[in-house]
PDB file of N, CA, C and O in Angstrom:
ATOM      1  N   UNK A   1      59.562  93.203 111.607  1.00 44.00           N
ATOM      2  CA  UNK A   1      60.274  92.765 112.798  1.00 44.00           C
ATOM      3  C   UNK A   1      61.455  93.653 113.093  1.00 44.00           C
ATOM      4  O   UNK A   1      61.709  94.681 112.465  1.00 44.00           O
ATOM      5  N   UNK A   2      62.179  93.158 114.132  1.00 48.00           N
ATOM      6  CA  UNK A   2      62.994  94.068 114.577  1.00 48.00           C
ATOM      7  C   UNK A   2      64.488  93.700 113.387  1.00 48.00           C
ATOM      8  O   UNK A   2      64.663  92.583 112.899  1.00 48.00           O
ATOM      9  N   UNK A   3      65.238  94.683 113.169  1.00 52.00           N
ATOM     10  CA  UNK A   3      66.470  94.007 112.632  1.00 52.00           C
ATOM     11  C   UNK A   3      67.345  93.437 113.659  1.00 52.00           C
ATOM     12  O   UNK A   3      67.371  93.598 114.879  1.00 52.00           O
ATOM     13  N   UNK A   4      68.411  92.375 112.461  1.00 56.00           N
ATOM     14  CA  UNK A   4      69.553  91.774 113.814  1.00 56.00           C
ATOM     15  C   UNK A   4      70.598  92.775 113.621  1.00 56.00           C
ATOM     16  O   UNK A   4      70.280  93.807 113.029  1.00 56.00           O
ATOM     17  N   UNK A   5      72.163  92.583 114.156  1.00 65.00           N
ATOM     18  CA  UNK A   5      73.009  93.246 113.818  1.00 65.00           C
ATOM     19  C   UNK A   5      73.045  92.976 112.344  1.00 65.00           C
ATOM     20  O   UNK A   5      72.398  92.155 111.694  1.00 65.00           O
ATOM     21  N   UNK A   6      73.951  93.854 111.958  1.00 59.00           N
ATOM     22  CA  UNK A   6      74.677  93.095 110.364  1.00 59.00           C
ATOM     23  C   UNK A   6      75.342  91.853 110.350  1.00 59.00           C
ATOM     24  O   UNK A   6      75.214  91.136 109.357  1.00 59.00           O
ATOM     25  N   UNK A   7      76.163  91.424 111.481  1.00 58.00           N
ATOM     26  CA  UNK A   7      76.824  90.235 111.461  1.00 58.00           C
ATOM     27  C   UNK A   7      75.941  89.031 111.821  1.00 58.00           C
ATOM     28  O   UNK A   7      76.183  87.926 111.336  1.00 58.00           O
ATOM     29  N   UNK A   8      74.901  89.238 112.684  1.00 67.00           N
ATOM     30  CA  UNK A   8      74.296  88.124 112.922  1.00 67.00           C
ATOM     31  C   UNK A   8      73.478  87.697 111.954  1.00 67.00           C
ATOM     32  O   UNK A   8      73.292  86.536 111.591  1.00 67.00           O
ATOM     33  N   UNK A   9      72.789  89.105 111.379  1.00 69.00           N
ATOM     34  CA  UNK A   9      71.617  88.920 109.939  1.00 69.00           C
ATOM     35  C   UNK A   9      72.820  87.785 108.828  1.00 69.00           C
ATOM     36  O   UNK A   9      72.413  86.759 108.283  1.00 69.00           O
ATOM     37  N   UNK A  10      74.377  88.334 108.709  1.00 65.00           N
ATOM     38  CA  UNK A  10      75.067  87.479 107.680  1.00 65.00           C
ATOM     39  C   UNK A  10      75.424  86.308 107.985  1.00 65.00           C
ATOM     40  O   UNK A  10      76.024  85.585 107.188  1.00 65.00           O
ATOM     41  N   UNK A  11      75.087  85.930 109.259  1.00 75.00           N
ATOM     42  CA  UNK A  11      76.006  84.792 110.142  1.00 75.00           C
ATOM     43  C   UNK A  11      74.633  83.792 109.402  1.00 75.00           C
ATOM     44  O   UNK A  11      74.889  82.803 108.714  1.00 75.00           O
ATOM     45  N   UNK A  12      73.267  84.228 109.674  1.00 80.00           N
ATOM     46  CA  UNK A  12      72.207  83.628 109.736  1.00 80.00           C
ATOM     47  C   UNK A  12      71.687  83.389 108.495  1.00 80.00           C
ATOM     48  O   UNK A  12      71.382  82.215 108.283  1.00 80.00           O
ATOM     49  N   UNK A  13      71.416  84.535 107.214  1.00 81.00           N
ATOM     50  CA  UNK A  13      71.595  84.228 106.246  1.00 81.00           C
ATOM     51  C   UNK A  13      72.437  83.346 105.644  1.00 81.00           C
ATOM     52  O   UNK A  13      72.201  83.013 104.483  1.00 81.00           O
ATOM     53  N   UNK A  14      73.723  82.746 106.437  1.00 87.00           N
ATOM     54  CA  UNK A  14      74.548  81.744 105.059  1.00 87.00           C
ATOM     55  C   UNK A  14      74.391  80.832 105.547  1.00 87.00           C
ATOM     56  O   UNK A  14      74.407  79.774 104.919  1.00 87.00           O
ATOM     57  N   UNK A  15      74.154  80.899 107.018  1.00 89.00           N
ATOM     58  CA  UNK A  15      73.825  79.276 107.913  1.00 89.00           C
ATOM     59  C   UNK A  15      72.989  78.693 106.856  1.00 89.00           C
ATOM     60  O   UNK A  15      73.319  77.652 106.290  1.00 89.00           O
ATOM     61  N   UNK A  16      71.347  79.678 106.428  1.00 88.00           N
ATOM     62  CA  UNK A  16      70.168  79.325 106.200  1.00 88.00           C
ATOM     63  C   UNK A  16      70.579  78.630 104.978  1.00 88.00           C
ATOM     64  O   UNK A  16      70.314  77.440 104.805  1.00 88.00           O
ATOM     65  N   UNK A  17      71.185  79.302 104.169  1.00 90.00           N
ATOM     66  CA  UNK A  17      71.282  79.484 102.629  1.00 90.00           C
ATOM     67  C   UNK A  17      72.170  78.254 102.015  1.00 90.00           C
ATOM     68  O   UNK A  17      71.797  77.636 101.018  1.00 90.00           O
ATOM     69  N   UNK A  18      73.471  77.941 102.765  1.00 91.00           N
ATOM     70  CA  UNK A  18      74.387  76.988 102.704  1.00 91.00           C
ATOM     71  C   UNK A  18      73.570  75.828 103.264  1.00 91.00           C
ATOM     72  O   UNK A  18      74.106  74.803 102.844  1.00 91.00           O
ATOM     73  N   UNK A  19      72.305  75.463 104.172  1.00 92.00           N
ATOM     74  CA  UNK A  19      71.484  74.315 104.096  1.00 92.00           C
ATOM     75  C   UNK A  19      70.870  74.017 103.424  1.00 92.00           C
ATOM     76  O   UNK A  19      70.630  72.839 103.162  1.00 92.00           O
ATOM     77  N   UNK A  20      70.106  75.556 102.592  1.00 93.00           N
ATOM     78  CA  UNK A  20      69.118  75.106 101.914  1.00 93.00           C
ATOM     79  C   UNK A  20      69.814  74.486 100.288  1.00 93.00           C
ATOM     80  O   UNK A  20      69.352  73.890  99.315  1.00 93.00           O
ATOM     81  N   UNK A  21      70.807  74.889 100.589  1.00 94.00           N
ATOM     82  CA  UNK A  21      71.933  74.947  98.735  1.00 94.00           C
ATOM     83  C   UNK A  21      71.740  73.473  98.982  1.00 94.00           C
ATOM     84  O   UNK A  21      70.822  72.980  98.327  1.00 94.00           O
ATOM     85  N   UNK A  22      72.497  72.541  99.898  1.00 93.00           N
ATOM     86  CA  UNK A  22      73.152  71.233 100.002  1.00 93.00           C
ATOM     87  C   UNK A  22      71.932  70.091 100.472  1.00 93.00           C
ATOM     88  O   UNK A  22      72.121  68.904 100.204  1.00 93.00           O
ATOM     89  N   UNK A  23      70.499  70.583 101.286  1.00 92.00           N
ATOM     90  CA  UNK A  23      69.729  70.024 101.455  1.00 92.00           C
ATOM     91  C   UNK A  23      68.518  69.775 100.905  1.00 92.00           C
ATOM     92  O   UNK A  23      67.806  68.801 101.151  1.00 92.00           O
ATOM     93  N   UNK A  24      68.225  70.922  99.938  1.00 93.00           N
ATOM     94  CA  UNK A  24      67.170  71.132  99.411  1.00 93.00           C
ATOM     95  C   UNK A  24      65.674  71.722 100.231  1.00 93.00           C
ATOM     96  O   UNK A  24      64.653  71.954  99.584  1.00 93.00           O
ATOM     97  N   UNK A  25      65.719  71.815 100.989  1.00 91.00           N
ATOM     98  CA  UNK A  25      65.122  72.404 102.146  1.00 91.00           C
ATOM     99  C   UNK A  25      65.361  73.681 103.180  1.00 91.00           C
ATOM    100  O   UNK A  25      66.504  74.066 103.428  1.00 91.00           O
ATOM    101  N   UNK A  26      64.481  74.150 103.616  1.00 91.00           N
ATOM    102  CA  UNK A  26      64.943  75.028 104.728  1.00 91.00           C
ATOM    103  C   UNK A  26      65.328  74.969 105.676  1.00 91.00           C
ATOM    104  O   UNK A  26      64.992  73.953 105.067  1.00 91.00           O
ATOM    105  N   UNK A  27      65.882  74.942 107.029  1.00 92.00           N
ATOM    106  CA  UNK A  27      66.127  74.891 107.888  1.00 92.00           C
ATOM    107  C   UNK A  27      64.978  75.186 108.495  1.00 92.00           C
ATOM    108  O   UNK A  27      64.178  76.052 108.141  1.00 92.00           O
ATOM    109  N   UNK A  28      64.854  74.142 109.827  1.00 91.00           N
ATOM    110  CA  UNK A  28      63.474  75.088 110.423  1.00 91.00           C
ATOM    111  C   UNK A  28      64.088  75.379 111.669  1.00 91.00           C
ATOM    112  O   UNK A  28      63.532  76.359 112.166  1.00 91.00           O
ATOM    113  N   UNK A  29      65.154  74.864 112.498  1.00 92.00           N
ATOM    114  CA  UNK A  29      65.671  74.369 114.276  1.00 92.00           C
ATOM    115  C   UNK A  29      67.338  75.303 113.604  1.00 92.00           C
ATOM    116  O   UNK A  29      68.072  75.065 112.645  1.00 92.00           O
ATOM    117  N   UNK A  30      67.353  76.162 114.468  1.00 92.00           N
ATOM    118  CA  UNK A  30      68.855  76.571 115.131  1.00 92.00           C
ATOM    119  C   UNK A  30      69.203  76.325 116.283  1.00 92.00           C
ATOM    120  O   UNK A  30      68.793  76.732 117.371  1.00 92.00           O
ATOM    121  N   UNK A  31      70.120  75.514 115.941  1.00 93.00           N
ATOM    122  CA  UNK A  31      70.903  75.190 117.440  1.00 93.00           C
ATOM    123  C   UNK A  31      72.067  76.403 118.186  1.00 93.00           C
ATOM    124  O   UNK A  31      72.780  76.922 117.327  1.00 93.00           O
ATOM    125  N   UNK A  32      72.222  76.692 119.033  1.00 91.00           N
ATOM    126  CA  UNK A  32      73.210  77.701 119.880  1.00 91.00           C
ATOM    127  C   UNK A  32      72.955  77.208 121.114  1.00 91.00           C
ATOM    128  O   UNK A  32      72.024  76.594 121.633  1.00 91.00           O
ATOM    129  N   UNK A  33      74.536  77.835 121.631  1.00 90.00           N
ATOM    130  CA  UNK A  33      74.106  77.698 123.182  1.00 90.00           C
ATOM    131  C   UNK A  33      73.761  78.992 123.798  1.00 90.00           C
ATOM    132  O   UNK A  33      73.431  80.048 123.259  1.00 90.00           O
ATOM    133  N   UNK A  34      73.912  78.677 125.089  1.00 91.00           N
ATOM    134  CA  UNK A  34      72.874  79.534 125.883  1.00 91.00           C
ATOM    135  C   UNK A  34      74.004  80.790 125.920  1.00 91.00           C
ATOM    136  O   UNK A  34      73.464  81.895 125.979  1.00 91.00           O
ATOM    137  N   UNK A  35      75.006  80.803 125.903  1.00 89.00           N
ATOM    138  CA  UNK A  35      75.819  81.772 125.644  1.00 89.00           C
ATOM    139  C   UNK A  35      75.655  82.916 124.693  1.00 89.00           C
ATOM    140  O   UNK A  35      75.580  84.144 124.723  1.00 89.00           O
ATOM    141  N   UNK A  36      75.624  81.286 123.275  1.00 87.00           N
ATOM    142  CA  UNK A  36      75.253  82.923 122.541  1.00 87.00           C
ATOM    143  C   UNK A  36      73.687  83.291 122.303  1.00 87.00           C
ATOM    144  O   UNK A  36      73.380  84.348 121.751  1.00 87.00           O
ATOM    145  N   UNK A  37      72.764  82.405 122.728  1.00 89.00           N
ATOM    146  CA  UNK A  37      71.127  83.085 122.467  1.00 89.00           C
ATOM    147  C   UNK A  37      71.225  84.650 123.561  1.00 89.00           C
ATOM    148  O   UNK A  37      70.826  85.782 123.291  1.00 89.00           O
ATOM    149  N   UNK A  38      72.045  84.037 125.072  1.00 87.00           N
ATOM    150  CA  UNK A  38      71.954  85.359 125.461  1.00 87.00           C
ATOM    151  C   UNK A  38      72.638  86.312 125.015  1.00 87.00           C
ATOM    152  O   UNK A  38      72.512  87.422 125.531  1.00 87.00           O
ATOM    153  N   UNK A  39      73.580  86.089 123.884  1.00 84.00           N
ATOM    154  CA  UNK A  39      74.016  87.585 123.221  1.00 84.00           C
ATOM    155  C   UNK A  39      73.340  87.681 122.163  1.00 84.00           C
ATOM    156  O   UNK A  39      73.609  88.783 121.686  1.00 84.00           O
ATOM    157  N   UNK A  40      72.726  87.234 121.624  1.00 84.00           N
ATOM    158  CA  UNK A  40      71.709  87.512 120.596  1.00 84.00           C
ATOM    159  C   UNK A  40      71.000  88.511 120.944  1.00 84.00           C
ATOM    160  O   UNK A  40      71.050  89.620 120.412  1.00 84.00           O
ATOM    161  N   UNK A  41      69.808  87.968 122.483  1.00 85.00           N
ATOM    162  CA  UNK A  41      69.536  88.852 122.798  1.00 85.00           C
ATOM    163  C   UNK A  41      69.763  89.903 123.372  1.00 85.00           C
ATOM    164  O   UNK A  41      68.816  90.688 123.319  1.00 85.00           O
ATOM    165  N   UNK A  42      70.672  90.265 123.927  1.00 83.00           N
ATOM    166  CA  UNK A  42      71.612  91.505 124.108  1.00 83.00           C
ATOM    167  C   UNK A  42      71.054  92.425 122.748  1.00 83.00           C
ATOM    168  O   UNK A  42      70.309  93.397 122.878  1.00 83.00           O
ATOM    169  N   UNK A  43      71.408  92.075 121.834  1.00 80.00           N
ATOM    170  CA  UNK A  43      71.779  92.322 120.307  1.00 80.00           C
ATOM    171  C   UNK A  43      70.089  93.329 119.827  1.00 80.00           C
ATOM    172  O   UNK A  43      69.989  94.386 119.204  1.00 80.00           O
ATOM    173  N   UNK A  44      69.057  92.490 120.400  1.00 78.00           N
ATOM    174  CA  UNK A  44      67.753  92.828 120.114  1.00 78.00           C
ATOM    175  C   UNK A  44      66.928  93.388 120.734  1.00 78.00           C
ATOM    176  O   UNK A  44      65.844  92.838 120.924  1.00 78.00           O
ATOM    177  N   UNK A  45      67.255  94.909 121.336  1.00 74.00           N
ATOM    178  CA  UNK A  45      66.625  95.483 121.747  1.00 74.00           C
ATOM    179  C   UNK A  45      65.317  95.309 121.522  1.00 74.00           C
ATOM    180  O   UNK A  45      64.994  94.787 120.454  1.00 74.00           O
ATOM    181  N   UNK A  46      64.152  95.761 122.600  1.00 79.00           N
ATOM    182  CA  UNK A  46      62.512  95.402 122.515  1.00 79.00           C
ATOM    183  C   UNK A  46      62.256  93.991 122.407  1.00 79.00           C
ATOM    184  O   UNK A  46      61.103  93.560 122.412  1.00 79.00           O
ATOM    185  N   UNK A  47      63.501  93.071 122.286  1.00 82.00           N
ATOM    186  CA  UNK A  47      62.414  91.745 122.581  1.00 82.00           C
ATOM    187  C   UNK A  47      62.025  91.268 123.706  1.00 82.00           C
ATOM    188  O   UNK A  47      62.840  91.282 124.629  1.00 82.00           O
ATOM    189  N   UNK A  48      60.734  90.741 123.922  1.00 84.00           N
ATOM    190  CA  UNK A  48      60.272  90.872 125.221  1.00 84.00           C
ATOM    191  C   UNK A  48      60.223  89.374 125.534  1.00 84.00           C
ATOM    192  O   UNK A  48      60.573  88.975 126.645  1.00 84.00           O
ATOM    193  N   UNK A  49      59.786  88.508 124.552  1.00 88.00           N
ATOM    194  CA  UNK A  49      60.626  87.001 124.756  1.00 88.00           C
ATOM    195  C   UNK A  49      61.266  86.286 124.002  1.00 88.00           C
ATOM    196  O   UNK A  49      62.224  86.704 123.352  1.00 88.00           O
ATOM    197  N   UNK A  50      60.715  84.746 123.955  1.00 86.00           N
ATOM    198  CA  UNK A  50      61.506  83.749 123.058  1.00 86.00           C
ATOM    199  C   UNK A  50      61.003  84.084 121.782  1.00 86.00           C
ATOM    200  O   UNK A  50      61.684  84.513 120.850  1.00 86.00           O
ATOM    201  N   UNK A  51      59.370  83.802 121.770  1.00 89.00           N
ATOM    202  CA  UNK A  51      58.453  83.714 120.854  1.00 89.00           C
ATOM    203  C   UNK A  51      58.898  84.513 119.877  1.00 89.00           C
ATOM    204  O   UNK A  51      58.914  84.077 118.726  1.00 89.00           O
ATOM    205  N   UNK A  52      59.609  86.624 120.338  1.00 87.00           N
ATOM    206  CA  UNK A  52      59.791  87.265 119.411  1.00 87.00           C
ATOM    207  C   UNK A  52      60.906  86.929 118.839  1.00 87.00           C
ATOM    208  O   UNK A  52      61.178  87.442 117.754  1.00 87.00           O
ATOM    209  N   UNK A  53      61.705  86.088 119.384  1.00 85.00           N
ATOM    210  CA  UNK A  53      63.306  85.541 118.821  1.00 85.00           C
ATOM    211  C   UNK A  53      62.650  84.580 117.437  1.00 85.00           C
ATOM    212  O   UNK A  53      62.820  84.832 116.244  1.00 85.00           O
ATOM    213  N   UNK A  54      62.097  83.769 117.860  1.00 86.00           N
ATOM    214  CA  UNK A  54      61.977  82.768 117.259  1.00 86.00           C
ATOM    215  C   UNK A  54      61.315  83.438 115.628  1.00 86.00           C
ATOM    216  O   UNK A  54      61.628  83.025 114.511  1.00 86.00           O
ATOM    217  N   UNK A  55      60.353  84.548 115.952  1.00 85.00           N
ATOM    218  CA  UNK A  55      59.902  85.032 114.912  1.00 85.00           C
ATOM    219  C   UNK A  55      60.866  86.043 113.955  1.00 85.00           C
ATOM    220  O   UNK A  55      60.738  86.125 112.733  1.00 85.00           O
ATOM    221  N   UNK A  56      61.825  86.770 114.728  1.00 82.00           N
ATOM    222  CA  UNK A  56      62.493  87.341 113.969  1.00 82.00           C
ATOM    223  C   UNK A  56      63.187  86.867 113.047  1.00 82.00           C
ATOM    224  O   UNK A  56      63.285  87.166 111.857  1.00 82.00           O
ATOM    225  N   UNK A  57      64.093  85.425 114.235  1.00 83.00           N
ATOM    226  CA  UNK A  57      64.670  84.437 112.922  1.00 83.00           C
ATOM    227  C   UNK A  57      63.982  83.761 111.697  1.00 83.00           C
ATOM    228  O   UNK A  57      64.393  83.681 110.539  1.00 83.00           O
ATOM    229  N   UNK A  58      62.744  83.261 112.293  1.00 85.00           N
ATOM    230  CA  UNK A  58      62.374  82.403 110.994  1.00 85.00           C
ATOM    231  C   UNK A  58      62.377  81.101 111.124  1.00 85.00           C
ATOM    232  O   UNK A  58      61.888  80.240 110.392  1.00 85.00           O
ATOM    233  N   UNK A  59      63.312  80.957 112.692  1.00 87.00           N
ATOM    234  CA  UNK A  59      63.340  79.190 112.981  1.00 87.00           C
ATOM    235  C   UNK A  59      63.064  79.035 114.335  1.00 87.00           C
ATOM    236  O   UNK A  59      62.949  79.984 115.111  1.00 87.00           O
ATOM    237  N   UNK A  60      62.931  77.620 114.702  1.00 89.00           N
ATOM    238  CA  UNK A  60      62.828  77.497 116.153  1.00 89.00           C
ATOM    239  C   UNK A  60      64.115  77.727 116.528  1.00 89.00           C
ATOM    240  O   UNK A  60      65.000  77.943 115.700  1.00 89.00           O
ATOM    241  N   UNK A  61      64.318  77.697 117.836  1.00 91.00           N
ATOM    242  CA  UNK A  61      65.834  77.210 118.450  1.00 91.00           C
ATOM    243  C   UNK A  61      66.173  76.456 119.368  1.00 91.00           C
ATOM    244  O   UNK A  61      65.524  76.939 120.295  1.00 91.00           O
ATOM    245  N   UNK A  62      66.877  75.381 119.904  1.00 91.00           N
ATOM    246  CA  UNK A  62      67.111  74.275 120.025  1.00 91.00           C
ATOM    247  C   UNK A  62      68.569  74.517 120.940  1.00 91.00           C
ATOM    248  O   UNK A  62      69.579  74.133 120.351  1.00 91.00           O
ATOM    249  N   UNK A  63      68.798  75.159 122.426  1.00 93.00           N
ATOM    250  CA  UNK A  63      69.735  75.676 123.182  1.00 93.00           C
ATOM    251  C   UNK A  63      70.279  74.516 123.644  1.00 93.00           C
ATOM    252  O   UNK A  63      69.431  73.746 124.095  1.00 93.00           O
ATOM    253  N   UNK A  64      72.125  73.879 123.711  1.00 91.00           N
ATOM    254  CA  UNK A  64      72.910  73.041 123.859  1.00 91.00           C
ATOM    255  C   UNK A  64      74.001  73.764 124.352  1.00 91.00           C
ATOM    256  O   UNK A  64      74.651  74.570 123.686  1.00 91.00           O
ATOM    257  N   UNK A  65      74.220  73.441 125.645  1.00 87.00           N
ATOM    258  CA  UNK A  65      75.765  73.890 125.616  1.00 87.00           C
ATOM    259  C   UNK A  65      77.272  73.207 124.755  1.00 87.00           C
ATOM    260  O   UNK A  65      78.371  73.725 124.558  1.00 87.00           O
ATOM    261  N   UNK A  66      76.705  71.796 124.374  1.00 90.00           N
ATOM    262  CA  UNK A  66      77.281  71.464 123.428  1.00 90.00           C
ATOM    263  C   UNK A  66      77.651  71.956 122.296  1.00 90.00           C
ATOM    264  O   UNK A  66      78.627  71.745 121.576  1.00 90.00           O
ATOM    265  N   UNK A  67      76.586  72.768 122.208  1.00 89.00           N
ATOM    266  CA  UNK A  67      76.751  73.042 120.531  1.00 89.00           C
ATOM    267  C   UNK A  67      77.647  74.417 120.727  1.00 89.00           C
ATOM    268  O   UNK A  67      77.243  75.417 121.319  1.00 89.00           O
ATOM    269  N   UNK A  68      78.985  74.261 120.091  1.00 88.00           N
ATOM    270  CA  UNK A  68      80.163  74.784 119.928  1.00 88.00           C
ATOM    271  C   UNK A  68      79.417  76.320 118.946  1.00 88.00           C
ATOM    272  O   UNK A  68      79.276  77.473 119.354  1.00 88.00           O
ATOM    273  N   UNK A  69      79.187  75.928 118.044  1.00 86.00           N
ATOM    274  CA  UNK A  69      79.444  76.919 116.753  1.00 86.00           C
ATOM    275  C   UNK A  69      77.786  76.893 116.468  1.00 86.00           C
ATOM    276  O   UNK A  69      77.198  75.903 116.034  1.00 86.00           O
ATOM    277  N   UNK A  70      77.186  78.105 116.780  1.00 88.00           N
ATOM    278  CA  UNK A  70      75.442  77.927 115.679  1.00 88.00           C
ATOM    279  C   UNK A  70      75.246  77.467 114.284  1.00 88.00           C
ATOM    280  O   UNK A  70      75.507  78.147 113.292  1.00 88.00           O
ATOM    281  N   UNK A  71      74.660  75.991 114.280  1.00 90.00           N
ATOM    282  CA  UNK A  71      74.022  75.625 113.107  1.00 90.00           C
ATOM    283  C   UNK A  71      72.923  75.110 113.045  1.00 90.00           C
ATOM    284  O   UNK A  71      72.427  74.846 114.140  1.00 90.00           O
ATOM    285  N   UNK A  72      72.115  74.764 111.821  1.00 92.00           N
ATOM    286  CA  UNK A  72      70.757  75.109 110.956  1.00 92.00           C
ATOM    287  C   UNK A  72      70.612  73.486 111.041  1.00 92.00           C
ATOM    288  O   UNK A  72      71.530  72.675 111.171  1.00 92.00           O
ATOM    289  N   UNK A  73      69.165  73.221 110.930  1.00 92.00           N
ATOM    290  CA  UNK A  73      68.778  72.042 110.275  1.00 92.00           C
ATOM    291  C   UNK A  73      67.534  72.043 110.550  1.00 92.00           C
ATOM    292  O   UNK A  73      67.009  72.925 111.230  1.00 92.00           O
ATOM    293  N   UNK A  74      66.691  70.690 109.873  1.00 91.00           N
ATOM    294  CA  UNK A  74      65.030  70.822 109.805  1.00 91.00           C
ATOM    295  C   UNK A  74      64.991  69.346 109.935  1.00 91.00           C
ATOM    296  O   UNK A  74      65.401  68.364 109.317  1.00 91.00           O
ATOM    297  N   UNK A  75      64.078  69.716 111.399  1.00 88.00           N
ATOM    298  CA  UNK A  75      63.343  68.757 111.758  1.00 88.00           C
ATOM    299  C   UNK A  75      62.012  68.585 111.837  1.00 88.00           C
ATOM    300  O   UNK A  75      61.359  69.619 111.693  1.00 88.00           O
ATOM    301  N   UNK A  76      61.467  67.682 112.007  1.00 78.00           N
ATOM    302  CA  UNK A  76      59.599  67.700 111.702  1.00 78.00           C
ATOM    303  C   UNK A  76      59.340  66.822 113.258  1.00 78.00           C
ATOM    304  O   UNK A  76      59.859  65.826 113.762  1.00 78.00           O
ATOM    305  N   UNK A  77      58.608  67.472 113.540  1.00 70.00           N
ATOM    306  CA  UNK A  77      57.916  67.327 114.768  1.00 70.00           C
ATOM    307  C   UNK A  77      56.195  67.632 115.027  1.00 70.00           C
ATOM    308  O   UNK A  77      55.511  68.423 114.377  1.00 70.00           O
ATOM    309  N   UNK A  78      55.766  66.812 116.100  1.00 63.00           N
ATOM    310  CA  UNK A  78      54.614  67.338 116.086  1.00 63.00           C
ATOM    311  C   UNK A  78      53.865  68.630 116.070  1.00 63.00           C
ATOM    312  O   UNK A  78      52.977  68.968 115.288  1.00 63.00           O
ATOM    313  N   UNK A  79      54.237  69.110 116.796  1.00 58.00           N
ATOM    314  CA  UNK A  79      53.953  70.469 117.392  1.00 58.00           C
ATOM    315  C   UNK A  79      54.433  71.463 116.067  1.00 58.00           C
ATOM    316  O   UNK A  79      55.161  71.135 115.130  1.00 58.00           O
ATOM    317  N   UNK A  80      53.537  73.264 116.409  1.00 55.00           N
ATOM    318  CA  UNK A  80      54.279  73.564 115.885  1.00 55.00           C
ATOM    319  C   UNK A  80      55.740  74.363 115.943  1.00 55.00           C
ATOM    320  O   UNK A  80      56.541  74.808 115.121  1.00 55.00           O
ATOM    321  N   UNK A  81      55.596  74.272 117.702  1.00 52.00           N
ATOM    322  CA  UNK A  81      56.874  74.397 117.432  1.00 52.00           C
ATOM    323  C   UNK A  81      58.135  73.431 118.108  1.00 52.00           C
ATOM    324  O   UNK A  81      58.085  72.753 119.135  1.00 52.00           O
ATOM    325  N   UNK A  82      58.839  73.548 117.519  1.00 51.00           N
ATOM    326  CA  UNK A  82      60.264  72.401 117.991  1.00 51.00           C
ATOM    327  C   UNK A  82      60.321  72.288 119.272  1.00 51.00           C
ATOM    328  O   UNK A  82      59.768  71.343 119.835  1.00 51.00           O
ATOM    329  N   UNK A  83      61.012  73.249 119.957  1.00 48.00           N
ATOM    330  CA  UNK A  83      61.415  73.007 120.997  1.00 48.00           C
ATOM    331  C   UNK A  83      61.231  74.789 121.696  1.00 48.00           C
ATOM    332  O   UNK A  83      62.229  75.440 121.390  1.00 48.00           O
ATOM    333  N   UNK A  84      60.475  75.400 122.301  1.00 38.00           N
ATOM    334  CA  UNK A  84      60.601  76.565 122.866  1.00 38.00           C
ATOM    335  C   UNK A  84      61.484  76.145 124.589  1.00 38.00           C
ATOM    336  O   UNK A  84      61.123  75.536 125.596  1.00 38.00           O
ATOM    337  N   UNK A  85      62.368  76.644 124.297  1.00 35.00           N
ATOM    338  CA  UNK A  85      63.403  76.653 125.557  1.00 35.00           C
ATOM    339  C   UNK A  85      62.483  77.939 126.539  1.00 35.00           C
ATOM    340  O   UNK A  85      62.909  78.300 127.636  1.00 35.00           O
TER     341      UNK A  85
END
């Protein structure tokens, strides 16, 4: 896959890592808002949509303007995937 920056790869790695430490599980749903998915993608040259977002991360994502600060969690749903915005 494509790489992220360095900061986002570390932002995303401890999100993941600090859930999986305290939950026992992975994260599957990142929440962000639309602010920052669109600087994400800024960030990722050649992606051509969500689908490749979603694959680079490793999780679905779950866009809120609420949501202040990007964080991790796992939800189970039908489908396989969460929520494609």
């Amino acid at each position: 896959g494509l790489p992220l920056t360095l900061l986002e790869d570390l932002v995303l790695k401890g999100l993941r890592s600090h859930y999986e430490q305290h939950h026992g599980v992975r994260p599957n749903l990142l929440y962000m808002s639309e602010t920052h998915y669109s600087y994400l993608r800024e960030e990722l040259p050649g992606v051509r949509d969500h689908e490749d977002v979603t694959a680079i991360l490793g999780v679905d994502i779950a866009l809120s303007e609420r949501t202040v600060h990007p964080h991790v969690a796992n939800v189970r749903f039908g489908g396989n995937h969460i929520l494609a915005s």
